[in-house]
Amino acid sequence: MISQYQESLLLPARTFQSGPMNTTYEDVLEHIDSGIMLFDEEGILTFMNKQMYSILELNRHSVLGCTMVHLLSNIQLSRFKKKQLLRGYHEMIKLGNPGYEFVDEYGRYWKVSLCSGEQMKGGALFTFKEISDYKLIEQTAYQNDSLAMLGKLSASIAHEIRNPLTAIRGFIQLLHPHLHQLGKEEYAKIILAEIDRANDIIHEFLTSSKPSVPQVAMIPVAALLKEVVLLTESEALMKGCEISLHPLHGDMIISGDIKQMKQVVLNMIRNAMEAITEKVDDSVGKIEVGARREGAEVRIFISDNGKGMDICTLDRLFNPFFTTKENGTGLGLSVSEKIIKNHGGYISVSSRVNEGTRFVISLPLIQ
Ligand SMILES: Nc1ncnc2c1ncn2[C@@H]1O[C@H](COP(=O)(O)OP(=O)(O)OP(=O)(O)O)[C@@H](O)[C@H]1O
Ligand SMILES: [Mg+2]
């Protein structure tokens, strides 16, 4: 059922004449750090403060006298914000939720509250309070929490599985002479090899979820990239992608753990291949890998023309366990980010939906 107020929000625009508002209050509302939007009992927008115009990136006074529908069809309003406002409208007005989180295309967050009904004399007051800093702290806390939890979980799994494996290994060695007598020595060999393989898998899991202390060595960037591209070339070919390594100029040497560095670049190339296979058009998948010097740093880039990412994915892609893939663990990038931070560097990313993605790893160069 649509209420009378919901209906009135859908009415066409009408000429609006500003009411007799106390100028002092208007000044306060105008300069407050939250965005404010006031609709009257007929669903007409009667007031919007400076901050609100800036949040929505609208020209001053361009929307007064509009209904919500007209506000949503305003050509100055970006598509992204329209979607967000529509979702907020649905959640708060239709479903009656008291709050909503509004996020814009630049990744800034606002908590939207609605005050309506009797106390607003049938009108509706929307307040937008910025919570981007709080969100950042929340995300970092969540990330650290998940990593700590994963560390504990994997350590306890390793402990629980490694212990019985060691016992089995010992008993098989004791049985070895008897199996030899029976002419079944081969069995012992197979069991031992399989136990060692299981141990290796546990070790791999532990090191991939919690990067170990780097084994520092000098790494020529050109050799590192060449090797990783060689390693992935056949896989790329099978997935119908072309992978190319840009020619590198000059000697660029970084200091770090070569295994961990390879793991990072491999993670990104794998993600690029997966983004290409998930794209739903016939264009040829292309992955480009390269590096260039930028002052005292090297910028290693991995770019693809795959499916790209929307703002929500971009916001969360470094969070542990965040994945959009059916079989993904969501650990690839969170571990990569940790490795690069341990090496004194940082990762940046730019992406467009259906066009592609570019990851850039910046690391300090050895002078
Ligand atoms: N090149 C890319 N193009 C498009 N989306 C990407 C790209 N790289 C990462 N992503 C997005 O970021 C998410 C997180 O990536 P991450 O590597 O951490 O985990 P995953 O690839 O999902 O799983 P795993 O790496 O454990 O197999 C992916 O699920 C995907 O949505
Ligand atoms: Mg991945």
CSV table of C-alpha atoms and ligand atoms in Angstrom, one decimal:
chain,number,residue,atom,x,y,z
A,1,MET,CA,0.0,0.0,0.0
A,2,ILE,CA,1.4,3.4,-0.9
A,3,SER,CA,0.5,6.0,1.7
A,4,GLN,CA,-0.7,9.5,0.9
A,5,TYR,CA,2.7,10.9,1.7
A,6,GLN,CA,4.4,8.3,-0.6
A,7,GLU,CA,2.0,9.3,-3.4
A,8,SER,CA,2.6,13.0,-2.8
A,9,LEU,CA,6.4,12.4,-3.4
A,10,LEU,CA,5.5,11.3,-6.9
A,11,LEU,CA,3.6,14.5,-7.8
A,12,PRO,CA,4.9,16.7,-10.6
A,13,ALA,CA,7.0,19.8,-9.9
A,14,ARG,CA,5.2,23.0,-8.9
A,15,THR,CA,6.4,26.6,-8.4
A,16,PHE,CA,7.8,27.0,-4.9
A,17,GLN,CA,7.8,30.1,-2.8
A,18,SER,CA,10.1,30.1,0.2
A,19,GLY,CA,8.0,30.2,3.5
A,20,PRO,CA,8.6,32.6,6.3
A,21,MET,CA,11.5,30.9,8.0
A,22,ASN,CA,13.4,32.3,10.8
A,23,THR,CA,16.7,33.5,9.2
A,24,THR,CA,18.8,32.5,12.3
A,25,TYR,CA,17.6,28.9,12.1
A,26,GLU,CA,18.0,29.0,8.3
A,27,ASP,CA,21.6,30.2,8.7
A,28,VAL,CA,22.4,27.4,11.2
A,29,LEU,CA,20.9,24.8,8.9
A,30,GLU,CA,22.6,26.3,5.9
A,31,HIS,CA,26.1,26.0,7.5
A,32,ILE,CA,25.8,22.8,9.5
A,33,ASP,CA,28.2,20.0,8.4
A,34,SER,CA,25.5,17.5,7.6
A,35,GLY,CA,23.4,17.6,4.4
A,36,ILE,CA,19.7,18.5,5.0
A,37,MET,CA,16.7,18.0,2.7
A,38,LEU,CA,13.2,18.9,3.8
A,39,PHE,CA,10.0,17.8,2.0
A,40,ASP,CA,6.7,19.3,3.0
A,41,GLU,CA,3.5,17.4,3.7
A,42,GLU,CA,2.7,17.3,-0.1
A,43,GLY,CA,6.1,15.8,-0.9
A,44,ILE,CA,7.6,19.1,-2.3
A,45,LEU,CA,11.2,19.8,-1.6
A,46,THR,CA,11.2,23.1,0.4
A,47,PHE,CA,14.7,23.3,1.7
A,48,MET,CA,18.1,21.9,0.9
A,49,ASN,CA,21.3,23.3,2.6
A,50,LYS,CA,24.7,24.0,1.1
A,51,GLN,CA,26.2,20.7,2.2
A,52,MET,CA,23.4,18.7,0.6
A,53,TYR,CA,23.8,20.5,-2.7
A,54,SER,CA,27.5,19.7,-2.6
A,55,ILE,CA,26.9,16.0,-1.7
A,56,LEU,CA,24.6,15.6,-4.6
A,57,GLU,CA,26.8,17.9,-6.8
A,58,LEU,CA,23.8,20.0,-7.9
A,59,ASN,CA,23.6,23.7,-8.6
A,60,ARG,CA,22.3,25.8,-5.8
A,61,HIS,CA,18.5,26.2,-5.7
A,62,SER,CA,18.1,24.1,-8.9
A,63,VAL,CA,15.7,21.6,-7.3
A,64,LEU,CA,13.6,23.6,-4.9
A,65,GLY,CA,9.9,22.9,-5.5
A,66,CYS,CA,10.5,19.4,-7.0
A,67,THR,CA,9.1,16.1,-5.8
A,68,MET,CA,11.5,13.2,-5.2
A,69,VAL,CA,10.7,11.9,-8.7
A,70,HIS,CA,11.8,15.2,-10.3
A,71,LEU,CA,14.8,15.2,-8.1
A,72,LEU,CA,15.7,11.7,-9.4
A,73,SER,CA,15.2,12.7,-13.0
A,74,ASN,CA,17.4,15.9,-12.7
A,75,ILE,CA,20.0,15.7,-15.4
A,76,GLN,CA,22.7,17.1,-13.2
A,77,LEU,CA,22.4,14.2,-10.8
A,78,SER,CA,24.8,11.4,-11.7
A,79,ARG,CA,23.4,7.9,-12.4
A,80,PHE,CA,25.3,6.5,-9.5
A,81,LYS,CA,23.7,9.0,-7.0
A,82,LYS,CA,20.3,8.4,-8.6
A,83,LYS,CA,20.5,4.7,-7.9
A,84,GLN,CA,21.6,5.3,-4.4
A,85,LEU,CA,18.8,7.8,-3.7
A,86,LEU,CA,16.3,5.5,-5.2
A,87,ARG,CA,17.5,2.6,-3.0
A,88,GLY,CA,17.4,4.9,0.0
A,89,TYR,CA,13.9,6.0,-0.9
A,90,HIS,CA,12.8,2.4,-1.1
A,91,GLU,CA,14.4,1.4,2.1
A,92,MET,CA,13.2,4.3,4.2
A,93,ILE,CA,9.9,5.4,2.8
A,94,LYS,CA,8.6,2.0,1.5
A,95,LEU,CA,10.2,-0.4,3.9
A,96,GLY,CA,10.1,2.0,6.8
A,97,ASN,CA,13.8,1.6,7.9
A,98,PRO,CA,14.9,4.5,10.0
A,99,GLY,CA,18.4,4.8,8.5
A,100,TYR,CA,20.3,4.2,5.2
A,101,GLU,CA,24.0,4.3,4.2
A,102,PHE,CA,24.5,6.4,1.1
A,103,VAL,CA,27.7,5.9,-0.8
A,104,ASP,CA,28.8,8.1,-3.7
A,105,GLU,CA,30.9,7.2,-6.7
A,106,TYR,CA,34.1,8.5,-4.9
A,107,GLY,CA,33.6,6.0,-2.1
A,108,ARG,CA,32.4,8.5,0.5
A,109,TYR,CA,29.8,7.3,3.0
A,110,TRP,CA,26.9,9.2,4.6
A,111,LYS,CA,24.4,7.9,7.2
A,112,VAL,CA,21.0,9.1,6.1
A,113,SER,CA,18.3,9.5,8.8
A,114,LEU,CA,14.6,10.2,8.1
A,115,CYS,CA,12.4,12.1,10.5
A,116,SER,CA,8.8,12.2,9.4
A,117,GLY,CA,5.2,11.9,10.6
A,118,GLU,CA,3.5,13.8,13.4
A,119,GLN,CA,6.7,15.6,14.6
A,120,MET,CA,7.3,16.9,11.1
A,121,LYS,CA,3.7,17.9,10.6
A,122,GLY,CA,3.4,15.4,7.8
A,123,GLY,CA,6.6,16.4,6.1
A,124,ALA,CA,9.9,14.5,5.9
A,125,LEU,CA,13.4,15.6,6.9
A,126,PHE,CA,16.4,13.7,5.5
A,127,THR,CA,19.8,14.3,7.2
A,128,PHE,CA,23.1,13.1,5.6
A,129,LYS,CA,25.9,12.7,8.1
A,130,GLU,CA,29.3,11.9,6.7
A,131,ILE,CA,30.8,8.6,8.1
A,132,SER,CA,33.6,7.9,5.7
A,133,ASP,CA,36.3,8.1,8.5
A,134,TYR,CA,34.3,5.8,10.6
A,135,LYS,CA,33.8,3.4,7.7
A,136,LEU,CA,37.6,3.3,7.1
A,137,ILE,CA,38.3,2.5,10.7
A,138,GLU,CA,35.6,-0.2,10.6
A,139,GLN,CA,37.0,-1.8,7.5
A,140,THR,CA,40.6,-1.8,8.8
A,141,ALA,CA,39.4,-3.3,12.1
A,142,TYR,CA,37.4,-5.9,10.2
A,143,GLN,CA,40.4,-6.7,8.0
A,144,ASN,CA,42.8,-7.0,10.9
A,145,ASP,CA,40.2,-9.1,12.8
A,146,SER,CA,39.7,-11.5,9.9
A,147,LEU,CA,43.4,-11.9,9.3
A,148,ALA,CA,44.0,-12.5,13.0
A,149,MET,CA,41.1,-15.0,13.1
A,150,LEU,CA,42.4,-16.7,9.9
A,151,GLY,CA,45.9,-16.9,11.4
A,152,LYS,CA,44.6,-18.6,14.6
A,153,LEU,CA,42.3,-20.9,12.6
A,154,SER,CA,45.0,-22.1,10.2
A,155,ALA,CA,47.5,-22.6,13.1
A,156,SER,CA,45.1,-24.8,15.0
A,157,ILE,CA,44.2,-26.7,11.8
A,158,ALA,CA,47.9,-27.3,11.1
A,159,HIS,CA,48.5,-28.4,14.6
A,160,GLU,CA,45.5,-30.8,14.6
A,161,ILE,CA,46.4,-32.3,11.2
A,162,ARG,CA,50.2,-32.3,11.5
A,163,ASN,CA,50.2,-34.3,14.8
A,164,PRO,CA,48.4,-37.4,13.6
A,165,LEU,CA,50.3,-37.2,10.3
A,166,THR,CA,53.6,-37.4,12.2
A,167,ALA,CA,52.3,-40.4,14.2
A,168,ILE,CA,51.3,-42.2,11.0
A,169,ARG,CA,54.6,-41.4,9.4
A,170,GLY,CA,56.4,-42.9,12.4
A,171,PHE,CA,54.4,-46.1,12.4
A,172,ILE,CA,54.8,-46.6,8.7
A,173,GLN,CA,58.6,-46.4,9.1
A,174,LEU,CA,58.3,-49.0,11.9
A,175,LEU,CA,56.3,-51.2,9.6
A,176,HIS,CA,58.8,-50.7,6.7
A,177,PRO,CA,60.9,-53.9,7.4
A,178,HIS,CA,57.7,-56.1,7.7
A,179,LEU,CA,56.3,-54.7,4.4
A,180,HIS,CA,59.8,-55.3,2.9
A,181,GLN,CA,59.5,-59.0,3.9
A,182,LEU,CA,56.1,-59.2,2.3
A,183,GLY,CA,57.4,-57.7,-0.8
A,184,LYS,CA,55.1,-54.7,-0.3
A,185,GLU,CA,57.8,-52.1,0.3
A,186,GLU,CA,56.3,-50.0,-2.5
A,187,TYR,CA,53.2,-49.4,-0.3
A,188,ALA,CA,55.3,-47.8,2.4
A,189,LYS,CA,56.9,-45.5,-0.1
A,190,ILE,CA,53.6,-44.4,-1.5
A,191,ILE,CA,52.1,-43.7,2.0
A,192,LEU,CA,55.2,-41.7,3.0
A,193,ALA,CA,55.2,-39.7,-0.2
A,194,GLU,CA,51.5,-38.9,0.3
A,195,ILE,CA,52.0,-37.9,3.9
A,196,ASP,CA,54.7,-35.5,2.8
A,197,ARG,CA,52.4,-34.1,0.2
A,198,ALA,CA,49.7,-33.5,2.8
A,199,ASN,CA,52.3,-31.8,4.9
A,200,ASP,CA,53.3,-29.6,2.0
A,201,ILE,CA,49.7,-28.6,1.4
A,202,ILE,CA,49.3,-27.5,5.0
A,203,HIS,CA,52.5,-25.6,4.8
A,204,GLU,CA,51.4,-23.9,1.5
A,205,PHE,CA,48.0,-23.0,3.1
A,206,LEU,CA,49.7,-21.5,6.2
A,207,THR,CA,52.2,-19.4,4.1
A,208,SER,CA,49.5,-18.2,1.7
A,209,SER,CA,47.1,-17.0,4.5
A,210,LYS,CA,49.8,-15.5,6.6
A,211,PRO,CA,52.9,-14.3,4.7
A,212,SER,CA,56.1,-15.3,6.5
A,213,VAL,CA,59.0,-13.0,7.3
A,214,PRO,CA,60.6,-12.1,3.9
A,215,GLN,CA,63.8,-13.8,2.9
A,216,VAL,CA,65.5,-10.7,1.6
A,217,ALA,CA,67.5,-10.8,-1.6
A,218,MET,CA,68.2,-8.4,-4.6
A,219,ILE,CA,65.6,-8.9,-7.2
A,220,PRO,CA,66.0,-7.5,-10.8
A,221,VAL,CA,62.4,-6.4,-11.7
A,222,ALA,CA,62.9,-7.4,-15.4
A,223,ALA,CA,63.9,-11.0,-14.5
A,224,LEU,CA,61.0,-11.3,-12.0
A,225,LEU,CA,58.4,-10.2,-14.5
A,226,LYS,CA,59.8,-12.3,-17.3
A,227,GLU,CA,59.7,-15.4,-15.2
A,228,VAL,CA,56.1,-14.8,-14.0
A,229,VAL,CA,54.9,-14.1,-17.5
A,230,LEU,CA,56.6,-17.3,-18.8
A,231,LEU,CA,54.9,-19.2,-16.0
A,232,THR,CA,51.5,-17.9,-16.9
A,233,GLU,CA,51.7,-17.8,-20.7
A,234,SER,CA,50.4,-21.3,-21.4
A,235,GLU,CA,47.5,-20.9,-18.9
A,236,ALA,CA,46.6,-17.6,-20.6
A,237,LEU,CA,46.7,-19.1,-24.0
A,238,MET,CA,44.3,-21.9,-22.9
A,239,LYS,CA,41.9,-19.2,-21.5
A,240,GLY,CA,42.1,-17.3,-24.8
A,241,CYS,CA,44.1,-14.3,-23.4
A,242,GLU,CA,47.1,-12.7,-24.9
A,243,ILE,CA,49.7,-11.8,-22.3
A,244,SER,CA,52.5,-9.4,-23.2
A,245,LEU,CA,55.5,-8.0,-21.3
A,246,HIS,CA,56.4,-4.4,-22.1
A,247,PRO,CA,60.1,-3.9,-22.7
A,248,LEU,CA,61.8,-2.6,-19.6
A,249,HIS,CA,64.4,0.2,-19.6
A,250,GLY,CA,67.4,0.3,-17.3
A,251,ASP,CA,68.3,-1.9,-14.4
A,252,MET,CA,65.6,-1.7,-11.7
A,253,ILE,CA,66.5,-3.7,-8.6
A,254,ILE,CA,64.3,-4.1,-5.6
A,255,SER,CA,65.0,-5.8,-2.3
A,256,GLY,CA,62.7,-8.5,-1.1
A,257,ASP,CA,61.5,-12.1,-1.0
A,258,ILE,CA,61.4,-13.4,-4.5
A,259,LYS,CA,58.9,-16.1,-3.8
A,260,GLN,CA,56.5,-13.6,-2.2
A,261,MET,CA,57.0,-11.1,-5.0
A,262,LYS,CA,56.2,-13.8,-7.6
A,263,GLN,CA,53.1,-14.8,-5.6
A,264,VAL,CA,51.8,-11.2,-5.7
A,265,VAL,CA,52.3,-10.8,-9.5
A,266,LEU,CA,50.9,-14.3,-10.1
A,267,ASN,CA,47.8,-13.5,-8.0
A,268,MET,CA,47.2,-10.4,-10.1
A,269,ILE,CA,47.7,-12.1,-13.5
A,270,ARG,CA,45.4,-14.9,-12.4
A,271,ASN,CA,42.8,-12.3,-11.4
A,272,ALA,CA,43.2,-10.6,-14.8
A,273,MET,CA,42.7,-14.0,-16.6
A,274,GLU,CA,39.6,-14.7,-14.5
A,275,ALA,CA,38.2,-11.2,-15.2
A,276,ILE,CA,38.7,-11.7,-18.9
A,277,THR,CA,37.0,-15.1,-18.9
A,278,GLU,CA,34.1,-13.7,-16.9
A,279,LYS,CA,33.5,-10.9,-19.5
A,280,VAL,CA,30.6,-11.6,-21.7
A,281,ASP,CA,31.7,-10.3,-25.1
A,282,ASP,CA,33.8,-11.7,-27.9
A,283,SER,CA,36.7,-9.2,-27.6
A,284,VAL,CA,40.2,-10.7,-27.4
A,285,GLY,CA,41.4,-10.8,-23.8
A,286,LYS,CA,44.6,-8.8,-23.3
A,287,ILE,CA,46.9,-8.7,-20.3
A,288,GLU,CA,49.8,-6.3,-20.2
A,289,VAL,CA,52.6,-6.5,-17.7
A,290,GLY,CA,55.4,-3.9,-17.3
A,291,ALA,CA,57.3,-1.6,-15.0
A,292,ARG,CA,58.7,1.9,-15.1
A,293,ARG,CA,60.9,3.9,-12.8
A,294,GLU,CA,59.2,6.8,-10.9
A,295,GLY,CA,61.8,8.7,-8.9
A,296,ALA,CA,63.1,6.3,-6.2
A,297,GLU,CA,60.3,3.8,-6.9
A,298,VAL,CA,59.4,1.2,-9.4
A,299,ARG,CA,55.8,1.0,-10.6
A,300,ILE,CA,54.9,-2.5,-11.7
A,301,PHE,CA,51.7,-2.6,-13.6
A,302,ILE,CA,49.3,-5.5,-14.6
A,303,SER,CA,46.4,-4.3,-16.7
A,304,ASP,CA,43.6,-6.3,-18.4
A,305,ASN,CA,40.6,-5.6,-20.6
A,306,GLY,CA,38.4,-7.9,-18.5
A,307,LYS,CA,35.1,-7.3,-16.9
A,308,GLY,CA,36.3,-4.5,-14.6
A,309,MET,CA,34.9,-3.6,-11.2
A,310,ASP,CA,32.1,-1.5,-9.8
A,311,ILE,CA,32.6,0.9,-6.9
A,312,CYS,CA,31.4,-1.6,-4.3
A,313,THR,CA,33.9,-4.3,-5.4
A,314,LEU,CA,36.7,-1.6,-5.6
A,315,ASP,CA,35.9,-0.6,-2.0
A,316,ARG,CA,36.3,-4.1,-0.7
A,317,LEU,CA,38.7,-6.0,-2.9
A,318,PHE,CA,41.6,-6.0,-0.4
A,319,ASN,CA,39.4,-7.3,2.5
A,320,PRO,CA,40.2,-10.8,3.5
A,321,PHE,CA,37.6,-13.3,2.2
A,322,PHE,CA,36.0,-10.8,-0.1
A,323,THR,CA,35.3,-12.6,-3.4
A,324,THR,CA,32.8,-12.4,-6.2
A,325,LYS,CA,33.8,-15.8,-7.6
A,326,GLU,CA,32.1,-19.1,-6.9
A,327,ASN,CA,35.4,-20.8,-6.2
A,328,GLY,CA,37.4,-17.9,-4.9
A,329,THR,CA,38.8,-17.7,-1.4
A,330,GLY,CA,39.1,-13.9,-1.4
A,331,LEU,CA,42.6,-14.1,0.0
A,332,GLY,CA,44.7,-13.4,-3.1
A,333,LEU,CA,44.7,-9.6,-2.9
A,334,SER,CA,44.5,-9.3,0.9
A,335,VAL,CA,47.7,-11.4,1.2
A,336,SER,CA,49.3,-9.5,-1.7
A,337,GLU,CA,48.6,-6.2,-0.1
A,338,LYS,CA,50.2,-7.4,3.2
A,339,ILE,CA,53.3,-8.7,1.3
A,340,ILE,CA,53.8,-5.4,-0.5
A,341,LYS,CA,53.3,-3.4,2.7
A,342,ASN,CA,55.9,-5.7,4.4
A,343,HIS,CA,58.3,-4.7,1.6
A,344,GLY,CA,57.6,-0.9,2.1
A,345,GLY,CA,55.4,-0.5,-0.9
A,346,TYR,CA,51.7,0.0,-1.8
A,347,ILE,CA,49.2,-1.2,-4.4
A,348,SER,CA,46.8,1.1,-6.3
A,349,VAL,CA,44.1,0.1,-8.6
A,350,SER,CA,41.9,1.7,-11.2
A,351,SER,CA,39.0,0.0,-13.0
A,352,ARG,CA,36.0,0.5,-15.2
A,353,VAL,CA,33.1,-1.9,-15.6
A,354,ASN,CA,33.3,-3.8,-18.9
A,355,GLU,CA,36.5,-2.0,-19.9
A,356,GLY,CA,39.2,-3.4,-17.6
A,357,THR,CA,41.4,-3.0,-14.6
A,358,ARG,CA,44.9,-1.8,-13.9
A,359,PHE,CA,46.8,-2.7,-10.8
A,360,VAL,CA,50.0,-0.8,-9.9
A,361,ILE,CA,52.5,-2.1,-7.4
A,362,SER,CA,54.9,0.6,-6.1
A,363,LEU,CA,58.1,-0.5,-4.4
A,364,PRO,CA,61.2,1.3,-3.3
A,365,LEU,CA,64.2,0.8,-5.6
A,366,ILE,CA,67.7,-0.1,-4.5
A,367,GLN,CA,69.7,3.0,-5.6
B,1,LIG,N1,41.7,-7.8,-12.5
B,1,LIG,C1,40.5,-7.8,-12.0
B,1,LIG,N2,39.4,-7.6,-12.7
B,1,LIG,C2,38.1,-7.6,-12.1
B,1,LIG,N3,37.9,-7.9,-10.8
B,1,LIG,C3,39.0,-8.2,-10.0
B,1,LIG,C4,40.3,-8.2,-10.6
B,1,LIG,N4,41.1,-8.5,-9.6
B,1,LIG,C5,40.4,-8.7,-8.5
B,1,LIG,N5,39.1,-8.6,-8.7
B,1,LIG,C6,37.9,-8.6,-7.8
B,1,LIG,O1,38.5,-8.7,-6.5
B,1,LIG,C7,38.0,-9.8,-5.8
B,1,LIG,C8,39.0,-10.3,-4.8
B,1,LIG,O2,40.2,-10.8,-5.5
B,1,LIG,P1,41.2,-11.8,-4.7
B,1,LIG,O3,42.3,-12.1,-5.6
B,1,LIG,O4,41.5,-11.3,-3.4
B,1,LIG,O5,40.2,-13.1,-4.5
B,1,LIG,P2,39.6,-14.1,-5.6
B,1,LIG,O6,40.3,-13.9,-6.9
B,1,LIG,O7,38.1,-13.9,-5.6
B,1,LIG,O8,39.9,-15.4,-4.9
B,1,LIG,P3,41.3,-16.2,-4.9
B,1,LIG,O9,42.4,-15.2,-5.3
B,1,LIG,O10,41.5,-16.6,-3.5
B,1,LIG,O11,41.1,-17.3,-5.9
B,1,LIG,C9,37.7,-10.8,-6.9
B,1,LIG,O12,36.7,-11.8,-6.5
B,1,LIG,C10,37.2,-9.9,-8.0
B,1,LIG,O13,35.8,-9.6,-7.8
B,2,MG,MG,42.5,-13.9,-6.9
